[in-house]
PDB file of C-alpha atoms in Angstrom:
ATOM      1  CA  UNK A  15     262.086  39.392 247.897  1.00  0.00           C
ATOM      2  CA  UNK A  16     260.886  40.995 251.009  1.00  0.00           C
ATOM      3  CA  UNK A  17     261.154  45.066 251.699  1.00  0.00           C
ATOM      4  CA  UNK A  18     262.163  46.549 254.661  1.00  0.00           C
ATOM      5  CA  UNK A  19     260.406  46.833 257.544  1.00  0.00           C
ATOM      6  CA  UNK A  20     259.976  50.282 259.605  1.00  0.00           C
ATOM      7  CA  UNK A  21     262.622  49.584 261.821  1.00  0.00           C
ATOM      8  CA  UNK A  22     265.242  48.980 259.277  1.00  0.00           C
ATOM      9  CA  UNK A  23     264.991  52.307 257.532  1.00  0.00           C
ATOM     10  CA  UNK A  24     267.409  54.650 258.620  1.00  0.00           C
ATOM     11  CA  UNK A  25     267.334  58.219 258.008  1.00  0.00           C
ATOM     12  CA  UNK A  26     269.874  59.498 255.842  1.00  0.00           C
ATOM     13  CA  UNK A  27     270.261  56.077 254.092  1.00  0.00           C
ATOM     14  CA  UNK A  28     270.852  55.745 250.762  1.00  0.00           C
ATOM     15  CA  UNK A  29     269.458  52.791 248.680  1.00  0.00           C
ATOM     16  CA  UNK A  30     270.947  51.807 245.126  1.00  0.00           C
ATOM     17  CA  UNK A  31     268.345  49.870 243.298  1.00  0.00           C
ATOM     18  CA  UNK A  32     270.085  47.664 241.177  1.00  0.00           C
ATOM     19  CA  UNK A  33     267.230  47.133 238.403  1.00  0.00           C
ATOM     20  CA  UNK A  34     267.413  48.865 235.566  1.00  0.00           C
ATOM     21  CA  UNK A  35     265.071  49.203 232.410  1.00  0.00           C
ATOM     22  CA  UNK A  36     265.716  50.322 228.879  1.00  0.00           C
ATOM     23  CA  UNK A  37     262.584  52.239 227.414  1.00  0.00           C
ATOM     24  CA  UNK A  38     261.177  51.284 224.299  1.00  0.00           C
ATOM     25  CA  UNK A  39     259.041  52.865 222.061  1.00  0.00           C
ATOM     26  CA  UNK A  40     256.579  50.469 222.649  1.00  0.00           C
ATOM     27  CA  UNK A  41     256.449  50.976 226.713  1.00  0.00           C
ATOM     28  CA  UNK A  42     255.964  54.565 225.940  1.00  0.00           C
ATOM     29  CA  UNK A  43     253.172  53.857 223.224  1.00  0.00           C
ATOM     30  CA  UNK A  44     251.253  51.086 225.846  1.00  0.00           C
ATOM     31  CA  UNK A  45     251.330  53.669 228.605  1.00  0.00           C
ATOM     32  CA  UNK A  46     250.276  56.934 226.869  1.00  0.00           C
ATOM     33  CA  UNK A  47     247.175  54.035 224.967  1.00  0.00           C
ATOM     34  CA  UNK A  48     246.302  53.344 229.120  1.00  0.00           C
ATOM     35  CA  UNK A  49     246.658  56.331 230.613  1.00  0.00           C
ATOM     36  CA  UNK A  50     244.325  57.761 227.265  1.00  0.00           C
ATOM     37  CA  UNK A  51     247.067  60.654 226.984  1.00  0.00           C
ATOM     38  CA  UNK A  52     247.240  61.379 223.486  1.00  0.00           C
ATOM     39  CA  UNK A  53     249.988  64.208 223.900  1.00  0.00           C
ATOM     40  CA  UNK A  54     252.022  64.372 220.642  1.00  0.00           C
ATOM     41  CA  UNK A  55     254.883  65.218 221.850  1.00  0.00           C
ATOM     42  CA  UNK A  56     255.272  61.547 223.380  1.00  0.00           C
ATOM     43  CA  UNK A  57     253.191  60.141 220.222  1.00  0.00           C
ATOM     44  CA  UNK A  58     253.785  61.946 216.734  1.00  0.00           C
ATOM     45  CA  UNK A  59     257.160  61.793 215.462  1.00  0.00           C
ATOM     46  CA  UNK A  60     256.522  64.499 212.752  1.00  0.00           C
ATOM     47  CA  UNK A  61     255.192  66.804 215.531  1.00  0.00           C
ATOM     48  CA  UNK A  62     258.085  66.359 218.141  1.00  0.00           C
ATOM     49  CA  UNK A  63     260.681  66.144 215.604  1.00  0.00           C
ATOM     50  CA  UNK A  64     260.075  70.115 215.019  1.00  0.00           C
ATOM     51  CA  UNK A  65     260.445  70.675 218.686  1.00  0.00           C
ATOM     52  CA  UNK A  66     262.845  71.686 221.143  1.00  0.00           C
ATOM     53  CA  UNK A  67     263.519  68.123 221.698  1.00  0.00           C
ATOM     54  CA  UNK A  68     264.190  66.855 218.257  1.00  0.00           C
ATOM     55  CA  UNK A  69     261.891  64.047 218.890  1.00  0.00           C
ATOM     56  CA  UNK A  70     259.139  62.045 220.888  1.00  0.00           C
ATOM     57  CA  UNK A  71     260.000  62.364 224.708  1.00  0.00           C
ATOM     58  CA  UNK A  72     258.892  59.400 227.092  1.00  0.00           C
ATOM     59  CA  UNK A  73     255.687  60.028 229.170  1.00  0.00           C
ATOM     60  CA  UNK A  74     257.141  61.970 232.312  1.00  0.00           C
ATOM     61  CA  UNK A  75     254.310  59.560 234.444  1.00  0.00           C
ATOM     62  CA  UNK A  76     255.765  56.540 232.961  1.00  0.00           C
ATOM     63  CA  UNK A  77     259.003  57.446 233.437  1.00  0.00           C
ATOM     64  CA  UNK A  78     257.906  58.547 237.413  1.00  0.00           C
ATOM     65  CA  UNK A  79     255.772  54.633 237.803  1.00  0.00           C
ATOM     66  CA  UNK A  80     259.016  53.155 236.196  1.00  0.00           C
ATOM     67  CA  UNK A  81     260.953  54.258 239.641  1.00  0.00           C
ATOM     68  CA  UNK A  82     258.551  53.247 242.037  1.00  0.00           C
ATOM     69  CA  UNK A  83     258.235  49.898 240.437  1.00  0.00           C
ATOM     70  CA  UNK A  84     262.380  49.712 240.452  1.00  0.00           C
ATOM     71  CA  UNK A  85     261.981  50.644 244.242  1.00  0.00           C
ATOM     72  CA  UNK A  86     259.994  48.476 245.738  1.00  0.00           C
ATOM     73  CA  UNK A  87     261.677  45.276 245.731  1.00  0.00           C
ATOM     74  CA  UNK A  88     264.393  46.776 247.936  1.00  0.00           C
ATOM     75  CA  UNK A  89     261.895  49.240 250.387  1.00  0.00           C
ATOM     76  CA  UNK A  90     258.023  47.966 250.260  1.00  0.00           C
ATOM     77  CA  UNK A  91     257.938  44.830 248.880  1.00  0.00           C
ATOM     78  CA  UNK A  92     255.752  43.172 251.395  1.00  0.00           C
ATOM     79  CA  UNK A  93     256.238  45.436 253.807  1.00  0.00           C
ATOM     80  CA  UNK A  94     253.754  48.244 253.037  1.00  0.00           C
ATOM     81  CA  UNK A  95     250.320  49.068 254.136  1.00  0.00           C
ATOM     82  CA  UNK A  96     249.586  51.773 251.731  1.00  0.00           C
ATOM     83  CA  UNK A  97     251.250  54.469 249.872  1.00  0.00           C
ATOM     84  CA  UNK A  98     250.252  57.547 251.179  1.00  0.00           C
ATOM     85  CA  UNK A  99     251.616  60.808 248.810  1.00  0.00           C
ATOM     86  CA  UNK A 100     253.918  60.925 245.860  1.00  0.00           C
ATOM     87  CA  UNK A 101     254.828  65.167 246.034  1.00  0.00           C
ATOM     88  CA  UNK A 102     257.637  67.196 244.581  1.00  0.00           C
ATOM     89  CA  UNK A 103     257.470  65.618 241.277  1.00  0.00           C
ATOM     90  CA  UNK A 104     260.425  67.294 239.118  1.00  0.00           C
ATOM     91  CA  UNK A 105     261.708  66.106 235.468  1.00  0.00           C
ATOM     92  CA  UNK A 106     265.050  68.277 234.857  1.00  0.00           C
ATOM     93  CA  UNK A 107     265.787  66.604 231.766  1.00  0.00           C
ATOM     94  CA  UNK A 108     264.131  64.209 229.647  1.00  0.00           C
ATOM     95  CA  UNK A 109     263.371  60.767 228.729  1.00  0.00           C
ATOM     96  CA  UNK A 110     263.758  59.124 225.199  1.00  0.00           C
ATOM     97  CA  UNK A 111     263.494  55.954 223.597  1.00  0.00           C
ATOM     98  CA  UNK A 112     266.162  54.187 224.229  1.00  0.00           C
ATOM     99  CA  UNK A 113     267.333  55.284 227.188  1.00  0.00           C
ATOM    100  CA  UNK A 114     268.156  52.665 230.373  1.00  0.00           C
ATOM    101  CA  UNK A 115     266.569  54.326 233.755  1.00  0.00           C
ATOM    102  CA  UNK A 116     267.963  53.291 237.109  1.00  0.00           C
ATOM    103  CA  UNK A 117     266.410  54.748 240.490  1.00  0.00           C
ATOM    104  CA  UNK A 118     267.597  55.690 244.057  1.00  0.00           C
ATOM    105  CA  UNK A 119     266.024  56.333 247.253  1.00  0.00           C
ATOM    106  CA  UNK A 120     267.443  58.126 250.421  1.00  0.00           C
ATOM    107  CA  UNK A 121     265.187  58.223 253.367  1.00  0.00           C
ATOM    108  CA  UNK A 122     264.512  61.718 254.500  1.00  0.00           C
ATOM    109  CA  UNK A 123     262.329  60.774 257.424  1.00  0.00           C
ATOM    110  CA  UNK A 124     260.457  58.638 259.548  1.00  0.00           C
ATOM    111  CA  UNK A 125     257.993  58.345 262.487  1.00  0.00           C
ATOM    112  CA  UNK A 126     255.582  55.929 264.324  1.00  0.00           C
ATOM    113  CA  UNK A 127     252.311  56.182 264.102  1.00  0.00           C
ATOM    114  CA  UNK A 128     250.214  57.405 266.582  1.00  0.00           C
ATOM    115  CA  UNK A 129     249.317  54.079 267.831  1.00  0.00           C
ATOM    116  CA  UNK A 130     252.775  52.380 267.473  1.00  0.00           C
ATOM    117  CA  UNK A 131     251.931  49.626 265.291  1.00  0.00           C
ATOM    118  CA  UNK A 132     253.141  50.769 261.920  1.00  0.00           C
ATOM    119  CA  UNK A 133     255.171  53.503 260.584  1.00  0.00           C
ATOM    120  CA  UNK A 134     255.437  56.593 257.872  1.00  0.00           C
ATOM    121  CA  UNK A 135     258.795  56.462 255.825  1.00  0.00           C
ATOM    122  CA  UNK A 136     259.243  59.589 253.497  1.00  0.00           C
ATOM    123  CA  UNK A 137     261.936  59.055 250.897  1.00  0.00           C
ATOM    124  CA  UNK A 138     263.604  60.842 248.114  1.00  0.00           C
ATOM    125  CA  UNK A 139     263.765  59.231 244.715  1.00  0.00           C
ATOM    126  CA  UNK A 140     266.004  60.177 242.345  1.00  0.00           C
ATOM    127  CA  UNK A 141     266.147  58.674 238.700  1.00  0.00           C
ATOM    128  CA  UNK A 142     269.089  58.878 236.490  1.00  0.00           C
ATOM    129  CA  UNK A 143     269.577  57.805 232.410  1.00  0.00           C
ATOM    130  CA  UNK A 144     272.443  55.805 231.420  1.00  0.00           C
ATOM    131  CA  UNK A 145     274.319  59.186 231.282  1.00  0.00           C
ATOM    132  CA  UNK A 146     274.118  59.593 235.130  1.00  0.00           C
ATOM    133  CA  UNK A 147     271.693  62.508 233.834  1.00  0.00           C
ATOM    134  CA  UNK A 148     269.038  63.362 236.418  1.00  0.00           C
ATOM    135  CA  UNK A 149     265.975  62.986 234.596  1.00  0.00           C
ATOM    136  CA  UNK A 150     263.057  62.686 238.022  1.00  0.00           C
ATOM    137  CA  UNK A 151     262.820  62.854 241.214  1.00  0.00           C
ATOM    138  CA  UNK A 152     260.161  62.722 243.820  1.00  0.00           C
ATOM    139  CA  UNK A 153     259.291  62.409 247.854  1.00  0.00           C
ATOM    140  CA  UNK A 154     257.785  59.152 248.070  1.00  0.00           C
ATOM    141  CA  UNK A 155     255.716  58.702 251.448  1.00  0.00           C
ATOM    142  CA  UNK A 156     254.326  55.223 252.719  1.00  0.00           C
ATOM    143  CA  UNK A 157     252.934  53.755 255.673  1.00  0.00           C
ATOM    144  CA  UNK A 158     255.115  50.687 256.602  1.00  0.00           C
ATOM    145  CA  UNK A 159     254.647  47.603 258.688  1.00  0.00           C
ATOM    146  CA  UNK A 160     256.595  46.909 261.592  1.00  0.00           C
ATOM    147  CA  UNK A 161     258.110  43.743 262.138  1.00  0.00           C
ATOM    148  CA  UNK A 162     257.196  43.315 265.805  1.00  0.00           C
ATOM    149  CA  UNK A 163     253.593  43.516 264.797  1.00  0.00           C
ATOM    150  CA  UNK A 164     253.642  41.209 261.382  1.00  0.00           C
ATOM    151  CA  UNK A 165     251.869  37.926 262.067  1.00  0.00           C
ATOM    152  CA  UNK A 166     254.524  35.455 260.544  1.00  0.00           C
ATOM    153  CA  UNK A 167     251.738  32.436 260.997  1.00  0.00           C
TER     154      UNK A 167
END
């Protein structure tokens, strides 16, 4: 599967990614074990049990990775020369075990760059549970290929 290309972004467009992923415990385990984040909150049962929450929450950066990666198939696959900022990270509610995480992106803006060749697409991800509950969102900016410019050899 190939992403779009600079031209074919359109501000104001709205893109429905059609993955989806369930989060297990065992996702949430593997990342926190990576990332060496030993937070109990997303670790101990015990511990988060006598939170707020009731129990362990899902690793807001997983949760934030899981988006980009259910992105890109339908915006940079292919198409990307580099991500260039991930800002206005925001987790309104949030993730458990269990719970099946789709993503959305709506382009806020775009320009050329300086030299014409390639372009910078800024987009607005959104990422809902299987309640339709926002649970992230972020401004996702990258520095895409045009097509006009793409070698197709």
């Amino acid at each position: 599967m190939v992403g779009l290309y600079y031209e074919e972004f359109e501000v104001g467009q709205t893109i429905e990614h059609e993955k989806r992923r369930t989060v297990s415990e065992s996702d949430n385990q593997r990342f926190c074990d990576m990332t060496m984040n030993q937070q109990p909150l997303h670790l101990d049962a015990e511990f988060a049990g006598d939170s707020q929450f009731g129990e362990r929450l899902v690793n807001g950066l997983y949760t934030m990775s899981l988006a980009v990666g259910l992105s890109v198939g339908d915006t940079t696959d292919g198409t990307i020369v580099a991500n260039l900022s991930y800002e206005d990270v925001s987790h309104p509610k949030p993730v458990f075990h269990g719970d099946t995480i789709r993503a959305q992106s709506t382009v806020l803006d775009k320009r050329e760059t300086s030299d014409g060749e390639r372009g910078v697409v800024t987009m607005k991800v959104e990422v809902f549970n299987q309640r339709d509950e926002l649970v992230c969102e972020f401004t996702r900016k990258t520095l895409s290929l045009k097509r006009e410019f793409v070698d197709d050899e």
